[in-house]
PDB file of C-alpha atoms in Angstrom:
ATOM      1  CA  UNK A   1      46.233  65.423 136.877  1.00 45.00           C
ATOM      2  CA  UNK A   2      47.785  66.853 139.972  1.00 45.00           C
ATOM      3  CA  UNK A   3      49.321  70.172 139.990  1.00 48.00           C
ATOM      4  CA  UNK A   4      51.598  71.399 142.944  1.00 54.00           C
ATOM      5  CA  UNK A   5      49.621  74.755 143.499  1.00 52.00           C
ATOM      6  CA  UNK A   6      48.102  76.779 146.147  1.00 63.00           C
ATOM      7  CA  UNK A   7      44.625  76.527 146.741  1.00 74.00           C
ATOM      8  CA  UNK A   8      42.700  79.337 147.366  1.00 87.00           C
ATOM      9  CA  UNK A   9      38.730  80.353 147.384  1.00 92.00           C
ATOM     10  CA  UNK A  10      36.571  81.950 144.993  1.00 95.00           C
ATOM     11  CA  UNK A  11      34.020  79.467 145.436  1.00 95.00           C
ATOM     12  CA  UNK A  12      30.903  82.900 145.222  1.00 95.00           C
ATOM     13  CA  UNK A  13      33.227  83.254 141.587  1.00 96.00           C
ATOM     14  CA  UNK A  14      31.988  81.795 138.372  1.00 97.00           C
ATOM     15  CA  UNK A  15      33.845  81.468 135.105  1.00 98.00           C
ATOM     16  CA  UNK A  16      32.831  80.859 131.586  1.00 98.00           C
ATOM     17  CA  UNK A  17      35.471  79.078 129.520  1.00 98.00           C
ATOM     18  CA  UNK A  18      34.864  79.380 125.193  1.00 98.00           C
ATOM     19  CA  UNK A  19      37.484  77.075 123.526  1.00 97.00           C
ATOM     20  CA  UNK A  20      36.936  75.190 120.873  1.00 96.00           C
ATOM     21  CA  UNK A  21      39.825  72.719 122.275  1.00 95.00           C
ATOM     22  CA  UNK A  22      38.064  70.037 124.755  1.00 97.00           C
ATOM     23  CA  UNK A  23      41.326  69.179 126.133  1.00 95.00           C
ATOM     24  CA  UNK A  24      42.192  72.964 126.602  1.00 95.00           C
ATOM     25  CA  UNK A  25      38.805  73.355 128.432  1.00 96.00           C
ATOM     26  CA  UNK A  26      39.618  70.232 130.343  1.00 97.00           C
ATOM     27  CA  UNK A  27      42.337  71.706 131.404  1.00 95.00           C
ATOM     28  CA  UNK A  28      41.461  75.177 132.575  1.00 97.00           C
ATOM     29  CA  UNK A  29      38.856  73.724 134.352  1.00 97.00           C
ATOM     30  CA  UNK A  30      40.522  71.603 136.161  1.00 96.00           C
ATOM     31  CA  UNK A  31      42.475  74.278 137.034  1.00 95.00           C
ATOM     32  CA  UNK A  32      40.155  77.066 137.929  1.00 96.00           C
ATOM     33  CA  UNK A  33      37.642  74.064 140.219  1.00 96.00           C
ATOM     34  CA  UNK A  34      40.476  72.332 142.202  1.00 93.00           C
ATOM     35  CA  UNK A  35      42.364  76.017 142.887  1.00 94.00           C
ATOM     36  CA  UNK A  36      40.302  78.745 142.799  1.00 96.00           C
ATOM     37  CA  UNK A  37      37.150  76.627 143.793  1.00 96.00           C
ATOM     38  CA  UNK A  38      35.119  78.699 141.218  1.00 97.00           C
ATOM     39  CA  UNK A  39      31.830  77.053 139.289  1.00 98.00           C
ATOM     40  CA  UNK A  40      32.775  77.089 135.627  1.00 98.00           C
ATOM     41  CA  UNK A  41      31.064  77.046 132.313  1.00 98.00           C
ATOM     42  CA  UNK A  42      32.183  75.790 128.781  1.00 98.00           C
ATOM     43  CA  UNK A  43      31.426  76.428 125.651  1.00 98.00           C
ATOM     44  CA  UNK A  44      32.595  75.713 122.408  1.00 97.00           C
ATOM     45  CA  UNK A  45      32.507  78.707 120.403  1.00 97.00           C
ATOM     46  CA  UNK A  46      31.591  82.555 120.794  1.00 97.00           C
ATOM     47  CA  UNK A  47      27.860  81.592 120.076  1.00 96.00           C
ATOM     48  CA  UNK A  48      27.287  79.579 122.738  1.00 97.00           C
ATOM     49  CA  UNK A  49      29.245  81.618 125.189  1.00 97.00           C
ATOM     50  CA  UNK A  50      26.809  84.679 124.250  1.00 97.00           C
ATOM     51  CA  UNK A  51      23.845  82.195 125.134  1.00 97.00           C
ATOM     52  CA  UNK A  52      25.108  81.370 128.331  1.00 98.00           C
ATOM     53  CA  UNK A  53      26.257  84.812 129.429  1.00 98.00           C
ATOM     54  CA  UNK A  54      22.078  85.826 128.903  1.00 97.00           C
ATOM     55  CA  UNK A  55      21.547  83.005 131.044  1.00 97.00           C
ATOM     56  CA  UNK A  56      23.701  84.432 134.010  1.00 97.00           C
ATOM     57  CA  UNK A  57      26.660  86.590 133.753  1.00 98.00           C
ATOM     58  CA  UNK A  58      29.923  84.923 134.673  1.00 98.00           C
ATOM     59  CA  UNK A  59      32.276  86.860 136.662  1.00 98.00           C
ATOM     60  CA  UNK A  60      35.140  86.719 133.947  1.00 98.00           C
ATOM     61  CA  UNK A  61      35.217  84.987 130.468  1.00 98.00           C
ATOM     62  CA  UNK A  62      38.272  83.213 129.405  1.00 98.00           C
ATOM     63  CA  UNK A  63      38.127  83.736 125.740  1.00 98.00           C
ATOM     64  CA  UNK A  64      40.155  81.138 122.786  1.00 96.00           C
ATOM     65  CA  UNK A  65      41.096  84.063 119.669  1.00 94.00           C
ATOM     66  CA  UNK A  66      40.734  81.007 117.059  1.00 93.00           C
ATOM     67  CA  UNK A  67      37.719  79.576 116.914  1.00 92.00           C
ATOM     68  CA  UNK A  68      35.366  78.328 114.437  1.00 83.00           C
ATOM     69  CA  UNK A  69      32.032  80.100 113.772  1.00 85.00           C
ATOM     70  CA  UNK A  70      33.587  83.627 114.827  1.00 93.00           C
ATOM     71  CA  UNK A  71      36.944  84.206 115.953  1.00 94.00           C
ATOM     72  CA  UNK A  72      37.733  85.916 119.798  1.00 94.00           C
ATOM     73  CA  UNK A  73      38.732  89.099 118.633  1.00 94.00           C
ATOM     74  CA  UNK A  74      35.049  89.732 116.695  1.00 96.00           C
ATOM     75  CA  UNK A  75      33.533  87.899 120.043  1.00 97.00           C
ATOM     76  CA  UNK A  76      35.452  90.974 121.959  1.00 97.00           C
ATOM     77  CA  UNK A  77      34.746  93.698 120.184  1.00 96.00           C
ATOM     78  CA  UNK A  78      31.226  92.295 120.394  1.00 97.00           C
ATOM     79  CA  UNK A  79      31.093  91.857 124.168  1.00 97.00           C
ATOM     80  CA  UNK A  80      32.552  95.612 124.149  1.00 97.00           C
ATOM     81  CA  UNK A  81      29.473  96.706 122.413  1.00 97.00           C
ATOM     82  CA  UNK A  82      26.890  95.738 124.465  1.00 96.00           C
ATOM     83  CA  UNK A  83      26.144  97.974 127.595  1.00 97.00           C
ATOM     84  CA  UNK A  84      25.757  94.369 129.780  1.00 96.00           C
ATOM     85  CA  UNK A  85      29.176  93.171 128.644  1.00 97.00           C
ATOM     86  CA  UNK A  86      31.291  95.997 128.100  1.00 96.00           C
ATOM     87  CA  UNK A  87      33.178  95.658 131.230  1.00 96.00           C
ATOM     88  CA  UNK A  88      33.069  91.812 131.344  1.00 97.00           C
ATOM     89  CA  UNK A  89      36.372  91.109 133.089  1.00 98.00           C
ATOM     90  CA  UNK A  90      38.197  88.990 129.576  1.00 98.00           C
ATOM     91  CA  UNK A  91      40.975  86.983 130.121  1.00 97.00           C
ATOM     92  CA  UNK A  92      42.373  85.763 126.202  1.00 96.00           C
ATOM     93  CA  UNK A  93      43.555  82.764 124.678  1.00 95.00           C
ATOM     94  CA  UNK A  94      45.321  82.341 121.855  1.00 90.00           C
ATOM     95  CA  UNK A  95      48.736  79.813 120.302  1.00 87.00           C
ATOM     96  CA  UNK A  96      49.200  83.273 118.074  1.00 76.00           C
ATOM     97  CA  UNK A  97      51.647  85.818 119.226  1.00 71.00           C
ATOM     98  CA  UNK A  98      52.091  88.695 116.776  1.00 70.00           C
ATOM     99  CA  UNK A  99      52.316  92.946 118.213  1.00 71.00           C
ATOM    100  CA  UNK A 100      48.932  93.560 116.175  1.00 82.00           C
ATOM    101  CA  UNK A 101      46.924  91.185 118.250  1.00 83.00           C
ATOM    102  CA  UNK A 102      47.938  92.213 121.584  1.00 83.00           C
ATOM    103  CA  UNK A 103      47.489  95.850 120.318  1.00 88.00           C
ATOM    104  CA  UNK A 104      44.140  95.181 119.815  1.00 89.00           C
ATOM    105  CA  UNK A 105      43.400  93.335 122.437  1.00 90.00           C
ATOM    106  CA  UNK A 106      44.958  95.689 125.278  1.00 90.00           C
ATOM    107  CA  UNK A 107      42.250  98.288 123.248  1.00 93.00           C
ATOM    108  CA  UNK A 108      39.742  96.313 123.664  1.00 94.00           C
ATOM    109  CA  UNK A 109      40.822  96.222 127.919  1.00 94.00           C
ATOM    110  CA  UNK A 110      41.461  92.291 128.443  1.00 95.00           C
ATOM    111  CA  UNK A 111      42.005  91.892 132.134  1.00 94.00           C
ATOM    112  CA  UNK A 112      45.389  89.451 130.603  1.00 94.00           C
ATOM    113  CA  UNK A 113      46.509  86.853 128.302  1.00 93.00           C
ATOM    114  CA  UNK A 114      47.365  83.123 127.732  1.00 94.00           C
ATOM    115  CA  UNK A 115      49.297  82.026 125.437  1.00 91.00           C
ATOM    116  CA  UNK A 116      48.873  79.195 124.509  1.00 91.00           C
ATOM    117  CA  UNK A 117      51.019  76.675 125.067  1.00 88.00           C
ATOM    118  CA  UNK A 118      51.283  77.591 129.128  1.00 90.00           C
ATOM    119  CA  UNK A 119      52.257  75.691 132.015  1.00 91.00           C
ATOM    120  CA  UNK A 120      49.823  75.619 134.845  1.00 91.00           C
ATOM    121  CA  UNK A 121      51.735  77.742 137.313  1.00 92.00           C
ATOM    122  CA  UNK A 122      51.497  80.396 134.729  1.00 94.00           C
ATOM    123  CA  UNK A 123      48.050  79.700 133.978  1.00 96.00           C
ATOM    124  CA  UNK A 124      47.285  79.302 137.785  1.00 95.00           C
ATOM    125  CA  UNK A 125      49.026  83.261 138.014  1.00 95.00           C
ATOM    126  CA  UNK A 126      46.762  84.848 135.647  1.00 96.00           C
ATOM    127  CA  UNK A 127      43.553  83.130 137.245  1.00 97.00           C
ATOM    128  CA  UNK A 128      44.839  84.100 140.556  1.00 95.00           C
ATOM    129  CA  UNK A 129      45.194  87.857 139.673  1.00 96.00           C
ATOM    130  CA  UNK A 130      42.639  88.269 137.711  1.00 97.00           C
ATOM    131  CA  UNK A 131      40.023  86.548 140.408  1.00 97.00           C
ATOM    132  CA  UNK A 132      41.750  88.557 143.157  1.00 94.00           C
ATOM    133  CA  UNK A 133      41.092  91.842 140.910  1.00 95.00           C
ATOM    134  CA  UNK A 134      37.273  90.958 140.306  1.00 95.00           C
ATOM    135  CA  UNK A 135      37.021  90.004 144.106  1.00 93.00           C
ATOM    136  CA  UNK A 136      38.181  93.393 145.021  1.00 90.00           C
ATOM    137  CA  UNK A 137      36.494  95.443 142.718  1.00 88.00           C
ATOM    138  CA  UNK A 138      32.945  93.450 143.992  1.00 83.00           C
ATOM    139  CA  UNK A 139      33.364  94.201 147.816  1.00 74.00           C
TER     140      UNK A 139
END
């Protein structure tokens, strides 16, 4: 899979991807490793992404809204209620594209949005500002 895109270096970055798509997570990895240089993470639903963040806190979650076992909003407003979370940097997935969600999510501070289906120059932006945002905000 080659994509014509920049390359840039976040390589001291790591990113924890929760999508219950393995081709989706295939994807964003590929992604996020051959242009940002970042160490990612998957996991397959909300449960396992709350596992892992205990283990070591990633420096931005990219977060699928449909899921089984709990859904990405209730994983959000989750992560928002926990002290160690609540300003994890979110960035949220979802095929679904109705004013409510958004609403909800821009309350709940997501650092941006996918949807989903997105080419990878569009999904490449989002990384790019988001990981250029966190980098910032940690010097």
């Amino acid at each position: 899979m080659s994509f014509d895109l920049p390359s840039f270096d976040f390589s001291d970055m790591n990113v924890l991807l929760c999508d219950d798509d393995p081709a989706y997570r295939k994807i964003l990895s590929s992604i996020l490793k051959k242009t940002f240089k970042v160490t990612v993470r998957e996991a397959t639903n909300p449960q396992e992404a709350f596992s892992l963040i205990k283990e070591s806190m990633p420096d931005l979650l990219v977060l699928d809204m449909q899921m089984p076992v709990m859904d990405g909003l209730t994983a959000l407003k989750f992560l928002r209620s926990n002290d160690a979370t609540k300003e994890l940097p979110v960035i949220a997935c979802t095929a679904l594209s109705y004013g409510d969600l958004f609403m909800s999510l821009a309350k709940l501070k997501i650092s941006d949005y996918i949807v989903k289906p997105s080419n990878a120059k569009i999904i490449s932006g989002k990384f790019h500002k988001a990981l250029n945002e966190i980098s910032k905000r940690n010097k």
